[in-house]
PDB file of C-alpha atoms in Angstrom:
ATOM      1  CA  UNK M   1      84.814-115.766  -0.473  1.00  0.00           C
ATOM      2  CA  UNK M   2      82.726-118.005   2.264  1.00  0.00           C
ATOM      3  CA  UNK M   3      82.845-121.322   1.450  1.00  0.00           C
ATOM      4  CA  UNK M   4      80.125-123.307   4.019  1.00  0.00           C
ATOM      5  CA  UNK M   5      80.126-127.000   4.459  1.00  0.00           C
ATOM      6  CA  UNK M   6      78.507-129.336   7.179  1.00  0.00           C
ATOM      7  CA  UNK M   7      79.583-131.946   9.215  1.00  0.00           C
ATOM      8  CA  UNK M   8      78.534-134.662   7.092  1.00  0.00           C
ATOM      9  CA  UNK M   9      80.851-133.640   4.393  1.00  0.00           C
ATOM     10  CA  UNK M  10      83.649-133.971   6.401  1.00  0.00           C
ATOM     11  CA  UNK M  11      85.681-137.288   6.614  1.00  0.00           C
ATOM     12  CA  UNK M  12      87.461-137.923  10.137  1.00  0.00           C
ATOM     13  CA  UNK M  13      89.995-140.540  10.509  1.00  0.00           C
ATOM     14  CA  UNK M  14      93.419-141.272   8.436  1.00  0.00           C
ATOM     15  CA  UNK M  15      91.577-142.576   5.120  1.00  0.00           C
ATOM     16  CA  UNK M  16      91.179-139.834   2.607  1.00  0.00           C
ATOM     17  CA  UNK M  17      88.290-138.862   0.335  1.00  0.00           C
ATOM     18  CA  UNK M  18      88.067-139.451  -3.083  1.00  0.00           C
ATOM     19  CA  UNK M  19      87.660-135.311  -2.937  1.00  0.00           C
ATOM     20  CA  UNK M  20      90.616-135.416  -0.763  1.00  0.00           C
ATOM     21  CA  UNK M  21      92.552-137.593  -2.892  1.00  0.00           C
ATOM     22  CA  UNK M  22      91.951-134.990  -6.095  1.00  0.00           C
ATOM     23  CA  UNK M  23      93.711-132.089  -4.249  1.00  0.00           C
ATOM     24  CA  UNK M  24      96.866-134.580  -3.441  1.00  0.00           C
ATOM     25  CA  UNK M  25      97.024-135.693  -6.626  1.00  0.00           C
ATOM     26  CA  UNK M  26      97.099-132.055  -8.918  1.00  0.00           C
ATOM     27  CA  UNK M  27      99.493-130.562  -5.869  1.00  0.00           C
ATOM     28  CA  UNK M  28     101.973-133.562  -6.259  1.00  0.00           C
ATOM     29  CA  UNK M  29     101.755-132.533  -9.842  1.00  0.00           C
ATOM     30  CA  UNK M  30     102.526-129.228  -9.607  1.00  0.00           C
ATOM     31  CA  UNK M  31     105.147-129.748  -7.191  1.00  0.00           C
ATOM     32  CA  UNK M  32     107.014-132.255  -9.515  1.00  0.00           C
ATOM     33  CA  UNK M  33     106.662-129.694 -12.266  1.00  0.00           C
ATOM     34  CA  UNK M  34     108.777-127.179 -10.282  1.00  0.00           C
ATOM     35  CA  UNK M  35     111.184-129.960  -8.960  1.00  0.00           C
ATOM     36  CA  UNK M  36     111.978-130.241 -12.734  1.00  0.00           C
ATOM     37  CA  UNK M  37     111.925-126.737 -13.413  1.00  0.00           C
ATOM     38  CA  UNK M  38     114.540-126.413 -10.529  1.00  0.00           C
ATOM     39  CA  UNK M  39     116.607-129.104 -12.368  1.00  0.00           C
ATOM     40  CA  UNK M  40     116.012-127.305 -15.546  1.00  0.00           C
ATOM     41  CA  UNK M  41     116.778-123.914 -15.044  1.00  0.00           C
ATOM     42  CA  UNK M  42     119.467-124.374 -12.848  1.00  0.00           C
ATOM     43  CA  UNK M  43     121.743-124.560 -16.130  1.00  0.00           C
ATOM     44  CA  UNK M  44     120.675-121.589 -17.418  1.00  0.00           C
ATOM     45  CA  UNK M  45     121.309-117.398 -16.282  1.00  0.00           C
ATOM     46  CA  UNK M  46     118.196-117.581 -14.345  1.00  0.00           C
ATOM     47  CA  UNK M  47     120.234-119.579 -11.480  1.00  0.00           C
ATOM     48  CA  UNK M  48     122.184-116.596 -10.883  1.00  0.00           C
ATOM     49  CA  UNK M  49     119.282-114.436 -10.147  1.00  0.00           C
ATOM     50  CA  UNK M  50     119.620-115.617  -6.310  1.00  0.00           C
ATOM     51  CA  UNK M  51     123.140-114.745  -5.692  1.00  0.00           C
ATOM     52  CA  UNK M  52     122.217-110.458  -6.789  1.00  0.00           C
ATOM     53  CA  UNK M  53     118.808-110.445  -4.438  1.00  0.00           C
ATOM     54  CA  UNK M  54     120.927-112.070  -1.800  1.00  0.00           C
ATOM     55  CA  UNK M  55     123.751-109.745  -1.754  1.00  0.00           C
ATOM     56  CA  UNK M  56     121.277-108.343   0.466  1.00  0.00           C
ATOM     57  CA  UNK M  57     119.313-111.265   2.247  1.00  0.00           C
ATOM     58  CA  UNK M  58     116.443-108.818   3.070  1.00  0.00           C
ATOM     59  CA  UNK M  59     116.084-107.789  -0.865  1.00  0.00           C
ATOM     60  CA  UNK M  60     115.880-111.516  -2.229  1.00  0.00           C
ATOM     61  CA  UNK M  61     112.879-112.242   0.732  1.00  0.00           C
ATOM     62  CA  UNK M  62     110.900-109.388  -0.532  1.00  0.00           C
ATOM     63  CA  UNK M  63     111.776-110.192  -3.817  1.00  0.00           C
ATOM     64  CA  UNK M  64     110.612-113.633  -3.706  1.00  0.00           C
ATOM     65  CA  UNK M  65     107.862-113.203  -0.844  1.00  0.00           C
ATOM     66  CA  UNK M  66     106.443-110.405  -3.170  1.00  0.00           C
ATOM     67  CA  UNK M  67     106.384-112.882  -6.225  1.00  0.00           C
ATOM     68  CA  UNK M  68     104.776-115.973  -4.436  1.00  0.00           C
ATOM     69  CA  UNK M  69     102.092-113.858  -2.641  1.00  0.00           C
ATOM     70  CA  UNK M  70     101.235-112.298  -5.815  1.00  0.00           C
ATOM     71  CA  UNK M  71     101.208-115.577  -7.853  1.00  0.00           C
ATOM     72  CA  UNK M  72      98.674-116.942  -5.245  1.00  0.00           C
ATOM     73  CA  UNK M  73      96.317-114.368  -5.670  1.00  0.00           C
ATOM     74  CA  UNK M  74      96.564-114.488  -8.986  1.00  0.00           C
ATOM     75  CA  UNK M  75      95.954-117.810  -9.810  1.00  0.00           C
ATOM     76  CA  UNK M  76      92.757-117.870  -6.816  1.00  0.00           C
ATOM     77  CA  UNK M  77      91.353-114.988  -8.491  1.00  0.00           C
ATOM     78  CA  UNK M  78      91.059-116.652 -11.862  1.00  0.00           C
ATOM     79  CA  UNK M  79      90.069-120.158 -10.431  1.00  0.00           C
ATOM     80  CA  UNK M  80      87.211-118.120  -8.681  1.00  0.00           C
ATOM     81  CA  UNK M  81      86.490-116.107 -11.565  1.00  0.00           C
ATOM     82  CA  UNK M  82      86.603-118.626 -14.404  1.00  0.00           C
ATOM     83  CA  UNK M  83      89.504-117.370 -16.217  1.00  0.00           C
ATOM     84  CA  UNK M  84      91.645-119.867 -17.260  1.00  0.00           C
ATOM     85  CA  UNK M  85      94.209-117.368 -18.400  1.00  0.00           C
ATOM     86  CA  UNK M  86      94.765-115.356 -15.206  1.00  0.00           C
ATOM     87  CA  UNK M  87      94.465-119.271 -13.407  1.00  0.00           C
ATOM     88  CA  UNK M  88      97.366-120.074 -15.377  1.00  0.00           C
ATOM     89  CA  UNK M  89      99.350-116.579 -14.978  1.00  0.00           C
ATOM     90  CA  UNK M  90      99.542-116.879 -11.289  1.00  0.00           C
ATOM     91  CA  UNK M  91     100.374-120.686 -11.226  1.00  0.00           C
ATOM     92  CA  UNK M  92     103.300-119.630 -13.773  1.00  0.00           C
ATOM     93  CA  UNK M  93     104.565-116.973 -11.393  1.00  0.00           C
ATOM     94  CA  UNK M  94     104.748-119.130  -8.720  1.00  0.00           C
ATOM     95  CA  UNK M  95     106.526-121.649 -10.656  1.00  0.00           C
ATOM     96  CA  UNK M  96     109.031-119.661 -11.851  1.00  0.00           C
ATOM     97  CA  UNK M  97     109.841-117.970  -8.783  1.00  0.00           C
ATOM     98  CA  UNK M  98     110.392-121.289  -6.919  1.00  0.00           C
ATOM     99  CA  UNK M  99     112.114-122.789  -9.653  1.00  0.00           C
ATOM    100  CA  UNK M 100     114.540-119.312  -9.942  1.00  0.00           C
ATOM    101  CA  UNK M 101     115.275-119.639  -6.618  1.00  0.00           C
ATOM    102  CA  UNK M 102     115.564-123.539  -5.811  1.00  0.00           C
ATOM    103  CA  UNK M 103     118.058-123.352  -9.114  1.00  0.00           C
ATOM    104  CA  UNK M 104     119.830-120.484  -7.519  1.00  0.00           C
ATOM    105  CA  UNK M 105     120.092-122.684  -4.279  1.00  0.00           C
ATOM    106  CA  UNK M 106     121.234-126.240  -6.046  1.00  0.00           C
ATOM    107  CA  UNK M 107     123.725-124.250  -8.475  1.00  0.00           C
ATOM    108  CA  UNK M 108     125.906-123.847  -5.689  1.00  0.00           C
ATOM    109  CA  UNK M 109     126.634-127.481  -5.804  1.00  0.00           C
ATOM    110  CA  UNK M 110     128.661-129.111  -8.984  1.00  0.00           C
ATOM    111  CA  UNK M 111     126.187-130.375 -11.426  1.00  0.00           C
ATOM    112  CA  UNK M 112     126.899-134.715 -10.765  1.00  0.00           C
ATOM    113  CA  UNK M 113     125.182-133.670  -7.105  1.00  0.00           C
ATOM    114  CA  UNK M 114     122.210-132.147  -8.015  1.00  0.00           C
ATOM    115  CA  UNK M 115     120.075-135.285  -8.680  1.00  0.00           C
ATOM    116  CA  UNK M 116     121.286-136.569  -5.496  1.00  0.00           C
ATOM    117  CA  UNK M 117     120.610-133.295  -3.494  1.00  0.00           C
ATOM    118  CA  UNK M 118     117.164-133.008  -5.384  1.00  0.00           C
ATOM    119  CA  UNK M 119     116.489-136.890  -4.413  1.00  0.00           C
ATOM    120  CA  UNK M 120     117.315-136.206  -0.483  1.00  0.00           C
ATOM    121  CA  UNK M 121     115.235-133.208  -0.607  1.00  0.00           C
ATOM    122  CA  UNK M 122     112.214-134.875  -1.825  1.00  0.00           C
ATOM    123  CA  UNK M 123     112.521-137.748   0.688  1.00  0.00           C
ATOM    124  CA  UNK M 124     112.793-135.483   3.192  1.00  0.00           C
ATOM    125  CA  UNK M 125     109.821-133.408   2.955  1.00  0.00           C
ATOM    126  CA  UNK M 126     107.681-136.474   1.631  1.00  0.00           C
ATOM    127  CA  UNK M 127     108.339-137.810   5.120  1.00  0.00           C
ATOM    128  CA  UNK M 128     107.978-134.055   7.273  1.00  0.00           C
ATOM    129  CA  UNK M 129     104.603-133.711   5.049  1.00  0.00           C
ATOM    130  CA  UNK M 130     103.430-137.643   5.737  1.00  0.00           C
ATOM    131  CA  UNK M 131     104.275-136.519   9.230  1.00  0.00           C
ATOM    132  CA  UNK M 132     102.149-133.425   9.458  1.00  0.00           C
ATOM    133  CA  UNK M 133      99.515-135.652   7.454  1.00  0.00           C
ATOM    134  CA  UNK M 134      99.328-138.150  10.171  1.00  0.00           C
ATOM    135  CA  UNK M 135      99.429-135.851  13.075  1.00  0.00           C
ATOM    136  CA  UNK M 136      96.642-133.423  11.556  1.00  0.00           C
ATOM    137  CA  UNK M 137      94.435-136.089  10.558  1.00  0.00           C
ATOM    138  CA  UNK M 138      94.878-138.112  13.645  1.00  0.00           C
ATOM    139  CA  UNK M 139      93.415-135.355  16.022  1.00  0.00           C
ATOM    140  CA  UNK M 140      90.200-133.978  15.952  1.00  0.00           C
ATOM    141  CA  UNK M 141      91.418-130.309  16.846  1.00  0.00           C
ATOM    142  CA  UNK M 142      91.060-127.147  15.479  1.00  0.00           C
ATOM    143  CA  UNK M 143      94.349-126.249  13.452  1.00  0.00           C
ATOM    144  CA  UNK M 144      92.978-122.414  12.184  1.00  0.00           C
ATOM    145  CA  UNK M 145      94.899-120.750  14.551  1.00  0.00           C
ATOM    146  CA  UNK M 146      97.719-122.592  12.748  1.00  0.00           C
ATOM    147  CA  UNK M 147      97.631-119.650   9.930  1.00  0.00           C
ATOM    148  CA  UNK M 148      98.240-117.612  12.097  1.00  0.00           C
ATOM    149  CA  UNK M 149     100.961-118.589  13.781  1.00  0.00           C
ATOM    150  CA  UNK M 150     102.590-118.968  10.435  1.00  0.00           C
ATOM    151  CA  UNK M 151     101.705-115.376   9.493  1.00  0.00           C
ATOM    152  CA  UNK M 152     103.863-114.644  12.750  1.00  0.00           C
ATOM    153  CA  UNK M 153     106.680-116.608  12.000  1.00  0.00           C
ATOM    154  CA  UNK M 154     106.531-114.899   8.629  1.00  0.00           C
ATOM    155  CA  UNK M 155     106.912-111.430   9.694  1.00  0.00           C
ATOM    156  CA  UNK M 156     109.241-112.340  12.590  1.00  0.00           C
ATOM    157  CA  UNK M 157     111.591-114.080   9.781  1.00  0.00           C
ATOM    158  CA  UNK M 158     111.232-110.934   7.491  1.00  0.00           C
ATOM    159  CA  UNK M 159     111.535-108.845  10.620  1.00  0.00           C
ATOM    160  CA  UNK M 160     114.692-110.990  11.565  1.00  0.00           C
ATOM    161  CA  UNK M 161     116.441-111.525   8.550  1.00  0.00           C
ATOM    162  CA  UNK M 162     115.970-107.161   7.833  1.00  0.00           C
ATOM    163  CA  UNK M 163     118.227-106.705  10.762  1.00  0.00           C
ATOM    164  CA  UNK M 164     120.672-109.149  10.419  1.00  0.00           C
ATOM    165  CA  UNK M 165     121.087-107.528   6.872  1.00  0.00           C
ATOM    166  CA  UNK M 166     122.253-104.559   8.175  1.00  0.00           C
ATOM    167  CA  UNK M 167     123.837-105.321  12.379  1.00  0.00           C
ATOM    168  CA  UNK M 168     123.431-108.836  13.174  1.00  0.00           C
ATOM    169  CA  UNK M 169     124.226-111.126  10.985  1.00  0.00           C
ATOM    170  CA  UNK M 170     123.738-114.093  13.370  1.00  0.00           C
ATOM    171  CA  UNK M 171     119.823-113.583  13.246  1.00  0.00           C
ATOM    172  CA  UNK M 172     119.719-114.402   9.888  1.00  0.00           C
ATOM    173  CA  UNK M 173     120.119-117.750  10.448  1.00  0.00           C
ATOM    174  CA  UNK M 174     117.270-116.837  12.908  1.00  0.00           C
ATOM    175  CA  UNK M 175     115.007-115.616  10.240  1.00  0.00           C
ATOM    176  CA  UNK M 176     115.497-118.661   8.361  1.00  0.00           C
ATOM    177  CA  UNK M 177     114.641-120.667  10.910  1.00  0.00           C
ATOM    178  CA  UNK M 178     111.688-118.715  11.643  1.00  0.00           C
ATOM    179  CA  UNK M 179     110.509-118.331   7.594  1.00  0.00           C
ATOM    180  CA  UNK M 180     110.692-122.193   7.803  1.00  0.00           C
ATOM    181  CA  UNK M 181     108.688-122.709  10.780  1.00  0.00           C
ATOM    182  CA  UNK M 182     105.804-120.502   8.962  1.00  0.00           C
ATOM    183  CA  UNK M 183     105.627-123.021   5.895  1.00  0.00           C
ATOM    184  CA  UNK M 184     105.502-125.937   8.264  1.00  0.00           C
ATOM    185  CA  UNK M 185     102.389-124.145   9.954  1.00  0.00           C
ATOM    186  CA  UNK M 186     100.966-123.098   6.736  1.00  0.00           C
ATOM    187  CA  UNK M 187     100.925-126.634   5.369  1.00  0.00           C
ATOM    188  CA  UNK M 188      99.780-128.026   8.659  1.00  0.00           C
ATOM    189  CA  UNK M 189      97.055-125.543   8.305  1.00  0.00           C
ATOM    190  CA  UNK M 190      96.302-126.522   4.589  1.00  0.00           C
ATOM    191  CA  UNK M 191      96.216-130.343   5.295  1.00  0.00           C
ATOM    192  CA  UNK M 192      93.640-129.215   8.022  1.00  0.00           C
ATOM    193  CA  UNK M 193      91.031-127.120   5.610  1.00  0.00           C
ATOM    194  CA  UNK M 194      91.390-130.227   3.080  1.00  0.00           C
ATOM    195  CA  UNK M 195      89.859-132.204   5.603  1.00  0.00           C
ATOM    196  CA  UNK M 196      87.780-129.999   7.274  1.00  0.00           C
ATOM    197  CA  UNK M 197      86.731-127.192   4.438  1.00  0.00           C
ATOM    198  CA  UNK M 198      85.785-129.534   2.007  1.00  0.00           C
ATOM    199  CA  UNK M 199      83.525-127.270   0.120  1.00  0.00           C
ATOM    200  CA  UNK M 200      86.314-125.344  -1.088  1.00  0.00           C
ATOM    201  CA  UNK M 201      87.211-125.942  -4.798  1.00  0.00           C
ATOM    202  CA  UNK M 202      89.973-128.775  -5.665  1.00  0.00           C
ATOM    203  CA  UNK M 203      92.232-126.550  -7.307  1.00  0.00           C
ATOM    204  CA  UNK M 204      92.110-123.682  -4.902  1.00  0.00           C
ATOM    205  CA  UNK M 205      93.018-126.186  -2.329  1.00  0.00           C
ATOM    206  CA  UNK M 206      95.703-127.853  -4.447  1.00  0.00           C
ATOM    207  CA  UNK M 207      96.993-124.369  -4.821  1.00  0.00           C
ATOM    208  CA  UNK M 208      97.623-123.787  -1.331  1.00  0.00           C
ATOM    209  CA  UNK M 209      98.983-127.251  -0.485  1.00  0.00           C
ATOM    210  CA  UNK M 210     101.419-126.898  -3.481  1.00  0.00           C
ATOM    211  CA  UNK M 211     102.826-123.040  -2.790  1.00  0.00           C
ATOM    212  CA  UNK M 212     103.479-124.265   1.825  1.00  0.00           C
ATOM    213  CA  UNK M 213     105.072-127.790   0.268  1.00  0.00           C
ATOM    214  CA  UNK M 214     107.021-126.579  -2.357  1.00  0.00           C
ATOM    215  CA  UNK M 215     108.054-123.450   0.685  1.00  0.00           C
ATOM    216  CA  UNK M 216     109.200-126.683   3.239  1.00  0.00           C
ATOM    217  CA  UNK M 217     110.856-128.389  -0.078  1.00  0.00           C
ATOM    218  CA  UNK M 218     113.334-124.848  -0.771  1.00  0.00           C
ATOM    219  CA  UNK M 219     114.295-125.063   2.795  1.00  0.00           C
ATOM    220  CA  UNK M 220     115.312-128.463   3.462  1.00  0.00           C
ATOM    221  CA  UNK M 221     116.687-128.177  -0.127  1.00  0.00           C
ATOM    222  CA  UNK M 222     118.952-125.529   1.242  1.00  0.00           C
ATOM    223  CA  UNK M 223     120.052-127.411   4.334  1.00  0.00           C
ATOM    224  CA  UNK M 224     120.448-129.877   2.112  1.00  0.00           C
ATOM    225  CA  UNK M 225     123.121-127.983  -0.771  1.00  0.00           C
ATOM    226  CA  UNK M 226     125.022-126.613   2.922  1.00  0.00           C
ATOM    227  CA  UNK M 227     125.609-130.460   4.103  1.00  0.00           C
ATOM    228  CA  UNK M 228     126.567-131.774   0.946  1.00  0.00           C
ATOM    229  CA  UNK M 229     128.839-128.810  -0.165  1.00  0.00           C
ATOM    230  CA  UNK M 230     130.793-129.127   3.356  1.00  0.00           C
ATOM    231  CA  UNK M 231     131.316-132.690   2.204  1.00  0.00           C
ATOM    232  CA  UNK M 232     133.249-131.774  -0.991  1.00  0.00           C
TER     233      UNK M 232
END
């Protein structure tokens, strides 16, 4: 779907829109639902869910790419189409499969550091995403080309993270790196159409903030659960 807006629409500068503000506001929200879904299911025999995909890195990235790719579409198709019931399948899917595997990520620590590790996570990508905020808002350039560079990084972390599976394991550190990169383009990318697409609906907006934050929040999270765990 086209969505057209003008230049008189669009608010330049580091203050945000009231318009603006609405789309931070319902993807804080659902990211703070997953971050307590994560703490929530992490107890139960969802958590181990990660540690079968993984046993084959390149099974739990389709696994999980898969599920997040079809949860967006989901949820865009009802928010375009009015149905509140598909809206609310897709956003469900994508919850769950972030919260299955952020759980399976944090149960590898014991349970007294998993506020702490959830705490340092947040703080963390509060400050890369006030970063990307700043930088994005500050300039008047044209970040589109930012999607897809993140599509690239993508399929060069699938790509990567595939062959270390099977010969080199070292490039799986590689694919992470590069699966990491492409969130932190995506959400550079969505902070960009928030200010400069504003005739895009709220929610579908929200959507897309929510799914590249909550992507930068699984990775530091995992960088995170490594540090601490050495530290035990």
């Amino acid at each position: 779907m086209d969505y057209e807006t003008t230049s008189a629409e669009t608010t330049r500068g580091l203050l945000l829109s009231a318009r603006e503000w609405k789309v931070v506001g319902l993807a804080t929200a659902l990211m703070l639902l997953n971050v307590l879904l994560i703490y929530a299911v992490v107890t139960t025999p969802l958590a181990v869910v990660n540690r079968y995909l993984f046993s084959a890195p390149i099974v739990g990235v389709i696994a999980y790419g898969a599920a997040l790719m079809a949860g967006e579409w989901i949820a865009e198709r009802g928010i375009e189409n009015g149905s509140s019931a598909l809206a609310f399948g897709g956003m469900a899917l994508l919850q769950l499969a972030f919260g299955t595997f952020g759980a399976g990520v944090l149960s590898l620590l014991p349970r007294e550091l998993h506020v702490p590790a959830i705490t340092i996570t947040a703080a963390v990508t509060a400050a890369v995403t006030l970063l990307l905020a700043t930088y994005v808002y500050a300039r008047s350039k044209d970040f589109d080309s930012w999607s897809t560079y993140a599509n690239v990084a993508f399929l060069g972390g699938i790509v990567a993270i595939g062959i270390g599976t099977f010969v080199l394991p070292v490039l799986l550190v590689v694919g992470f790196a590069l699966v990491f990169a492409g969130f932190l383009l995506r959400l550079g990318w969505e902070i960009w159409r928030v200010r400069e697409r504003p005739g895009i609906p709220v929610s579908l907006q929200a959507i897309g903030v929510y799914i590249a934050v909550m992507g930068v929040f699984v990775h530091v999270l995992q960088i995170v659960v490594r540090v601490l765990a050495r530290r035990e």
